Amino acid sequence: MASDTFLDIRNLKIGVTVREPGERPRDITIVHGVSTKLEEGKVLGLIGESGAGKSTIGLSSLGYGRGGVEITGGEVWVNGRDILDLNRAGLNSFRGKEVCYVSQSAAAGFNPAHKLIDQVIEASLEHGIMSKPEAMARARELFAALSLPDPDNIGDRYPHQVSGGQLQRVMTAMALCPKPDLIVFDEPTTALDVTTQIDVLAAIKNAIRVTGVAALYITHDLAVVAQVADEIMVLRNGETVEHGSTKQIIEDPQEEYTKALVSVRSITHEEKVPTDKPIIEMKNIVAGYGSGPKILDDVSVELHPGQTLAVVGESGSGKSTLARVLTGLLPPRSGEITFEDRTLTPDQKSRPREDLRRIQMIYQMADTAMNPRQSIGTIIGRPLEFYFGIKGRKRDEKVAELLDKIELPADIAGRYPAELSGGQKQRVCIARALAANPDVIICDEVTSALDPLVADGILKLLLDLQAREGVAYLFITHDLATVRAIADSIAVMYKGRLARYGTKTEVLTPPFDDYTDLLLSSVPEMELGWLEQVMAHRKMESAGN
Amino acid sequence: MNPALKLIAQRLALGALLLLAVSALIFAGTQILPGDVAQSILGQSATPESLANLREELGLNEPALTRYFDWLGGILVGDLGTALTSGADISEAVGKRLSATLFLASVAAVISIPLAILLGLVAVRYKDRWPDKLISASTLASISLPEFFIGYLLIVFFAVNLGWFPSLARINDGMSFFAKLEAVFLPALTLTLVVLAHMMRMTRAAILNVMQSAYIETAELKGLGSFKIIARHAFPNAIAPIINVVMLNMAYLVVGVVVVEVIFNYPGMGQYLVDHVSKRDVPVVQACGLIFAAIYIGLNLVADVVSILTNPRLRHPK
């Protein structure tokens, strides 16, 4: 093989043994013969939805299988040797030296008991690559290269003392410190806020360029990987769909699946005009937890019948707290909620059942929002019984009707949540909310845990249901692309206050305030060179910095 | 103020409060014991007059509350009162006994704590392989046998058959440190075998729990060896649960040595307490109870404080 090919994966097959309680262990193949090569200093993007096998393939270049995952066939050549032949000691001799890893959650990936600097230089010392003073000096250089604040001293802090975006950059420094030939980036920006994401992305891209390290960049977001990768490999269900240069994949995709990924988020939605009479009016809401600081400070918004109000902001902006106030889970310190033309009781416990029925909620994690021991029929049927007293065969008929509305087959009623995919589970949660025949549904980040194509499907369904049932949505999200797709009016929140509020056209038309500008410009676009343009035009730092 | 310091101050105050409550409980408990001290001192032949005189002399006719505060006041200045039966000063007698018991418990602790933690680490390193199973089986076997059985077994082997150590653990002030060490070796070994399994299994469970964390994967992907991962990355995060069970066992060592002291005829607190309970010598029983309670509370306080100090979030606030 050519001397400058650093990583050569040949016909890689990976399997896992599934042990479900009460069943015999089953062997499942999750990667079916994937091959790829990576030359020195190049960046290969691995992209696909969950279950595509992208992380598993990335970890195989370190000879590592997470949670019982085993490499069952093929070869993985690193620096001219097949690492699948190595024993544990052999693996240890190149892990952390030739190949390093950056995980999705740096917050979980750092040991809480040790200072950052000790963890950053650990691999360099372990492999005898440099002396301790040399390693410390290199770590500080890398901190500076990754634009971390106070690079000389930030290493003396403990992981909990720095922000998530900073931690992710420290983890990149940790991977770069031993001067490896290859770094595996496993969704390094997915857990971050959108404005923080582009800072980290820019820092990673710069560090790759300066050090000349090769990288496998794993993500589910094609727009993100398009900014850093030279080549992109699209994976689906453990098989290669398409592999080409970044330019070719973005501008001229060949396969249907790739085309779908590139054109994702292309939903268009005609904005509706606000009515005279809002169904819900929240006036001058001030709220906080216990005796703590104000999380919401003087927030006033209106929701019109049959329309969508999108509440958008970064984590900590108070958008979920707004939902908790509306549901009555967190009575506000001051302010008032009007429902149609009367005042809504602040405390959920003392609201009449009819009010509870008319305001329903859908959550981010469909998984944890359903009782795993109840069948889908029971889960959807419960509000029918509770609010309308519908039982027996009539209930089953209603459940089938609801399942039809969310485009799922009626026989799914007998199945359990664990047997459904992520998108199906979220559809069931929508059906459960619809079962109460509500006027308002609060959607709290309902698509952020889903793959882009699946999320698109859910958004289309929600719009469809709105057109047919006339239900209003309070739609909480951090994703502006989603907002563009479905909102009629938008509330931009920043540190507990409204930064901007109005109809979609008003909010998304310049001139912008600085924060809205930052937020809008931070949404990755499926366009080469987008990252550089944005970084050159930024007016303010992200809140997470 | 540093939140760790604040928490520690809180714990200390709570400990003191708890001790006060325990002192009231001990006092009340000994008051409702059946029988009469004066009666048991004078025996069956006592006349009503002599009983009344003795009660007056011992202050038993005072109201209970007055006697409690007298007793408490004495303790605060280090005066535990006098034994009814012998008239000896309790503080002096207890001082000797307590130091003997603490010596025995410390020897057992010095052997058992490092051994338990080391065995726990080895068990994690070779999880589900033969060293793990051997360690689990043997420590469980030793905890399953009652102390007196282990004690006599050790006497049979090491004292009678091999003659390496004395079967009676007599110590006195004139003995050198090493002579004392030799004397208490068998009782200390008995105690070690009793507390080892609990601490070792907790160490193993706590570390295995930490081994599920994402940062252990980070360490593995740095190419670190198994033992380094366990010792450097898992152990520091498992200290809090381990220290708690260690301190609980230390408290057991000090407080629960009664049986072992009797087997080896060791002049410690346990024997002293048992002797005086049978004689119904209330002041001695009260004093011993309070000392045991203080040690128990003190050790658990230490566990709390160490747990707080090992939490980097409390030690280094944002």
Coordinates of C-alpha atoms in Angstrom, one line a residue, chain B residues 5-303:
Chain B
L5 CA -15.9 24.2 54.9
K6 CA -19.6 25.1 55.5
L7 CA -20.7 21.5 55.0
I8 CA -18.0 20.3 57.4
A9 CA -18.9 22.8 60.0
Q10 CA -22.5 21.7 59.6
R11 CA -21.6 18.1 60.1
L12 CA -19.5 18.8 63.2
A13 CA -22.4 20.7 64.8
L14 CA -24.8 17.9 63.9
G15 CA -22.4 15.4 65.4
A16 CA -22.3 17.3 68.7
L17 CA -26.0 17.6 68.8
L18 CA -26.4 13.9 68.1
L19 CA -24.0 13.0 70.9
L20 CA -26.1 15.2 73.3
A21 CA -29.2 13.3 72.3
V22 CA -27.5 10.0 72.8
S23 CA -26.3 11.0 76.3
A24 CA -29.9 11.7 77.2
L25 CA -31.0 8.3 75.8
I26 CA -28.3 6.5 77.7
F27 CA -29.2 8.2 80.9
A28 CA -32.9 7.5 80.4
G29 CA -32.2 3.9 79.4
T30 CA -30.2 3.2 82.6
Q31 CA -32.9 4.7 84.7
I32 CA -35.6 2.3 83.5
L33 CA -33.4 -0.7 84.0
P34 CA -35.0 -3.1 86.5
G35 CA -33.5 -3.5 90.0
D36 CA -31.9 -1.2 92.4
V37 CA -28.3 -0.3 92.8
A38 CA -28.4 0.1 96.5
Q39 CA -30.1 -3.3 96.8
S40 CA -27.5 -5.0 94.6
I41 CA -24.6 -3.4 96.5
L42 CA -25.8 -4.4 99.9
G43 CA -27.2 -7.7 99.0
Q44 CA -30.2 -9.7 100.4
S45 CA -29.4 -8.9 104.1
A46 CA -29.8 -5.2 103.8
T47 CA -32.1 -3.4 106.3
P48 CA -34.5 -0.8 105.1
E49 CA -32.5 1.9 107.0
S50 CA -29.2 1.0 105.5
L51 CA -30.8 1.0 102.0
A52 CA -32.3 4.4 102.6
N53 CA -28.9 5.7 103.8
L54 CA -27.0 4.3 100.9
R55 CA -29.6 5.8 98.4
E56 CA -29.2 9.2 100.1
E57 CA -25.4 8.8 100.0
L58 CA -25.4 7.9 96.2
G59 CA -27.8 10.8 95.4
L60 CA -30.4 8.4 94.1
N61 CA -33.2 10.4 95.7
E62 CA -32.6 13.5 93.7
P63 CA -34.9 14.1 90.7
A64 CA -33.7 12.4 87.5
L65 CA -33.3 15.7 85.7
T66 CA -30.9 17.0 88.3
R67 CA -28.9 13.9 88.3
Y68 CA -28.7 14.0 84.5
F69 CA -27.3 17.5 84.4
D70 CA -24.9 16.7 87.3
W71 CA -23.6 13.8 85.2
L72 CA -23.4 15.8 82.0
G73 CA -21.6 18.6 83.8
G74 CA -19.1 16.1 85.2
I75 CA -18.4 14.6 81.7
L76 CA -17.7 18.1 80.2
V77 CA -14.9 18.5 82.7
G78 CA -13.6 15.0 82.2
D79 CA -15.1 13.5 85.3
L80 CA -17.0 10.3 84.5
G81 CA -17.9 9.7 88.2
T82 CA -17.0 6.8 90.5
A83 CA -17.9 3.1 90.1
L84 CA -20.5 2.1 92.6
T85 CA -19.1 -1.3 93.2
S86 CA -15.4 -0.6 93.7
G87 CA -15.5 3.1 94.4
A88 CA -12.8 3.6 91.8
D89 CA -12.5 6.6 89.6
I90 CA -14.1 5.7 86.3
S91 CA -12.1 8.1 84.1
E92 CA -8.9 6.4 85.3
A93 CA -10.1 2.9 84.8
V94 CA -11.7 3.6 81.5
G95 CA -8.6 5.4 80.2
K96 CA -6.5 2.3 80.5
R97 CA -9.1 0.0 79.0
L98 CA -9.9 2.4 76.2
S99 CA -6.3 2.7 75.1
A100 CA -6.0 -1.1 75.1
T101 CA -9.1 -1.4 72.9
L102 CA -8.0 1.3 70.6
F103 CA -4.6 -0.3 70.2
L104 CA -6.2 -3.6 69.3
A105 CA -8.7 -1.9 66.9
S106 CA -5.9 0.1 65.3
V107 CA -3.8 -2.9 64.6
A108 CA -6.8 -4.7 63.0
A109 CA -7.5 -1.5 61.0
V110 CA -3.9 -1.1 59.8
I111 CA -4.0 -4.7 58.5
S112 CA -7.6 -4.9 57.2
I113 CA -8.1 -1.5 55.4
P114 CA -5.2 -1.6 52.9
L115 CA -5.7 -5.4 52.5
A116 CA -9.5 -4.9 51.7
I117 CA -8.9 -2.1 49.3
L118 CA -6.0 -4.0 47.5
L119 CA -8.1 -7.1 47.3
G120 CA -11.0 -5.0 45.9
L121 CA -8.8 -3.5 43.3
V122 CA -7.4 -6.9 42.3
A123 CA -11.0 -8.3 42.1
V124 CA -12.0 -5.5 39.7
R125 CA -8.9 -6.0 37.6
Y126 CA -9.7 -9.7 37.2
K127 CA -13.4 -9.4 37.3
D128 CA -15.3 -12.7 36.8
R129 CA -12.0 -14.5 36.5
W130 CA -10.5 -16.9 39.1
P131 CA -8.7 -14.3 41.3
D132 CA -12.0 -12.4 41.7
K133 CA -13.9 -15.5 42.5
L134 CA -11.3 -16.7 44.9
I135 CA -11.2 -13.4 46.8
S136 CA -15.0 -13.2 47.0
A137 CA -15.4 -16.8 48.1
S138 CA -12.7 -16.7 50.8
T139 CA -13.8 -13.3 52.3
L140 CA -17.4 -14.4 52.3
A141 CA -16.5 -17.6 54.1
S142 CA -14.6 -15.7 56.7
I143 CA -17.5 -13.3 57.3
S144 CA -20.0 -16.2 57.5
L145 CA -18.2 -17.8 60.5
P146 CA -18.9 -16.3 63.9
E147 CA -16.0 -14.4 65.6
F148 CA -15.7 -16.9 68.5
F149 CA -15.3 -19.7 66.0
I150 CA -12.6 -18.0 64.0
G151 CA -10.9 -16.9 67.2
Y152 CA -10.8 -20.5 68.6
L153 CA -9.7 -21.8 65.2
L154 CA -6.8 -19.4 65.1
I155 CA -5.9 -20.3 68.7
V156 CA -5.9 -24.0 67.8
F157 CA -3.6 -23.5 64.8
F158 CA -1.3 -20.6 65.7
A159 CA -1.1 -20.9 69.5
V160 CA -1.6 -24.6 70.3
N161 CA -0.3 -26.5 67.2
L162 CA 2.3 -24.1 65.9
G163 CA 3.0 -22.2 69.1
W164 CA 3.8 -19.0 67.2
F165 CA 1.6 -16.6 69.1
P166 CA 0.2 -16.6 72.6
S167 CA -3.4 -17.7 73.1
L168 CA -4.1 -15.1 75.8
A169 CA -3.6 -11.6 74.7
R170 CA -2.3 -10.1 78.0
I171 CA -0.7 -6.7 77.7
N172 CA 0.7 -4.4 80.3
D173 CA 2.5 -1.0 80.5
G174 CA 5.9 -2.6 80.8
M175 CA 5.8 -4.4 77.5
S176 CA 7.6 -3.1 74.4
F177 CA 5.6 -2.1 71.3
F178 CA 6.6 -5.2 69.5
A179 CA 5.8 -7.5 72.4
K180 CA 2.3 -5.9 72.5
L181 CA 2.0 -6.3 68.8
E182 CA 2.8 -10.0 69.1
A183 CA 0.3 -10.4 72.0
V184 CA -2.6 -8.8 70.1
F185 CA -1.8 -10.5 66.8
L186 CA -4.4 -13.3 67.0
P187 CA -7.3 -11.1 68.2
A188 CA -6.4 -8.5 65.5
L189 CA -6.4 -11.2 62.9
T190 CA -9.8 -12.5 64.0
L191 CA -11.2 -9.0 63.7
T192 CA -9.6 -8.5 60.3
L193 CA -11.2 -11.6 59.0
V194 CA -14.6 -10.5 60.3
V195 CA -14.5 -7.0 58.6
L196 CA -12.5 -7.8 55.5
A197 CA -15.3 -9.1 53.3
H198 CA -17.6 -6.2 53.8
M199 CA -15.0 -3.5 52.9
M200 CA -13.5 -5.5 50.0
R201 CA -16.9 -6.1 48.4
M202 CA -17.9 -2.5 48.8
T203 CA -14.6 -1.4 47.2
R204 CA -15.2 -3.8 44.3
A205 CA -18.8 -2.7 43.8
A206 CA -18.0 1.1 44.0
I207 CA -15.1 0.8 41.5
L208 CA -17.1 -1.3 39.1
N209 CA -19.8 1.3 39.2
V210 CA -17.3 4.0 38.3
M211 CA -15.9 1.8 35.6
Q212 CA -19.1 2.3 33.6
S213 CA -18.3 6.0 33.2
A214 CA -17.4 7.6 29.9
Y215 CA -14.1 8.9 31.3
I216 CA -12.9 5.3 31.8
E217 CA -13.4 4.9 28.1
T218 CA -11.3 8.0 27.5
A219 CA -8.6 6.5 29.7
E220 CA -8.7 3.2 27.8
L221 CA -8.5 5.0 24.5
K222 CA -5.3 6.8 25.8
G223 CA -3.7 3.4 25.9
L224 CA -3.5 3.1 29.7
G225 CA -3.0 -0.3 31.3
S226 CA -5.9 -1.8 33.2
F227 CA -4.4 -1.3 36.7
K228 CA -3.5 2.3 36.0
I229 CA -7.1 2.9 34.8
I230 CA -8.5 1.4 38.0
A231 CA -6.1 3.1 40.4
R232 CA -5.8 6.5 38.8
H233 CA -9.2 7.0 37.1
A234 CA -11.7 4.8 38.9
F235 CA -10.5 4.7 42.5
P236 CA -10.5 8.5 43.2
N237 CA -14.1 8.7 42.2
A238 CA -15.1 5.7 44.4
I239 CA -13.5 6.9 47.6
A240 CA -16.7 8.4 49.0
P241 CA -18.7 5.1 49.1
I242 CA -15.6 3.1 50.2
I243 CA -14.7 5.5 53.1
N244 CA -18.2 5.2 54.4
V245 CA -18.1 1.4 54.7
V246 CA -14.6 1.5 56.0
M247 CA -15.6 3.9 58.8
L248 CA -18.6 1.8 59.6
N249 CA -16.3 -1.2 60.0
M250 CA -13.9 0.8 62.1
A251 CA -16.7 1.7 64.4
Y252 CA -17.6 -2.0 64.5
L253 CA -14.0 -2.9 65.4
V254 CA -14.0 -0.5 68.4
V255 CA -17.5 -1.1 69.6
G256 CA -18.0 -4.7 68.7
V257 CA -14.9 -6.2 70.1
V258 CA -16.6 -7.5 73.2
V259 CA -16.7 -11.2 72.1
V260 CA -13.1 -11.2 70.8
E261 CA -11.8 -9.6 74.0
V262 CA -13.5 -12.2 76.0
I263 CA -12.1 -15.1 73.9
F264 CA -8.5 -13.8 74.2
N265 CA -9.0 -12.5 77.7
Y266 CA -7.9 -9.1 76.5
P267 CA -8.2 -6.2 79.1
G268 CA -10.2 -3.8 76.9
M269 CA -13.4 -1.8 77.1
G270 CA -15.6 -4.8 76.1
Q271 CA -14.6 -6.9 79.1
Y272 CA -14.9 -3.9 81.4
L273 CA -18.4 -3.2 80.2
V274 CA -19.6 -6.8 80.5
D275 CA -18.2 -7.1 84.0
H276 CA -20.0 -4.0 85.2
V277 CA -23.3 -4.7 83.5
S278 CA -23.6 -7.9 85.4
K279 CA -22.9 -6.0 88.6
R280 CA -25.5 -3.3 87.7
D281 CA -22.9 -0.6 88.1
V282 CA -24.9 2.1 86.4
P283 CA -22.3 4.9 86.2
V284 CA -19.8 2.6 84.5
V285 CA -22.3 1.4 82.0
Q286 CA -23.3 5.0 81.3
A287 CA -19.7 6.1 80.8
C288 CA -18.9 3.1 78.5
G289 CA -22.1 3.7 76.5
L290 CA -21.3 7.3 76.0
I291 CA -17.7 6.6 75.0
F292 CA -18.8 4.0 72.4
A293 CA -21.4 6.4 71.1
A294 CA -18.8 9.2 70.8
I295 CA -16.4 6.9 68.9
Y296 CA -19.2 5.7 66.6
I297 CA -20.4 9.2 65.8
G298 CA -16.8 10.5 65.5
L299 CA -15.9 7.8 62.9
N300 CA -19.0 8.4 60.9
L301 CA -18.2 12.2 61.0
V302 CA -14.8 11.4 59.6
A303 CA -16.4 9.4 56.8

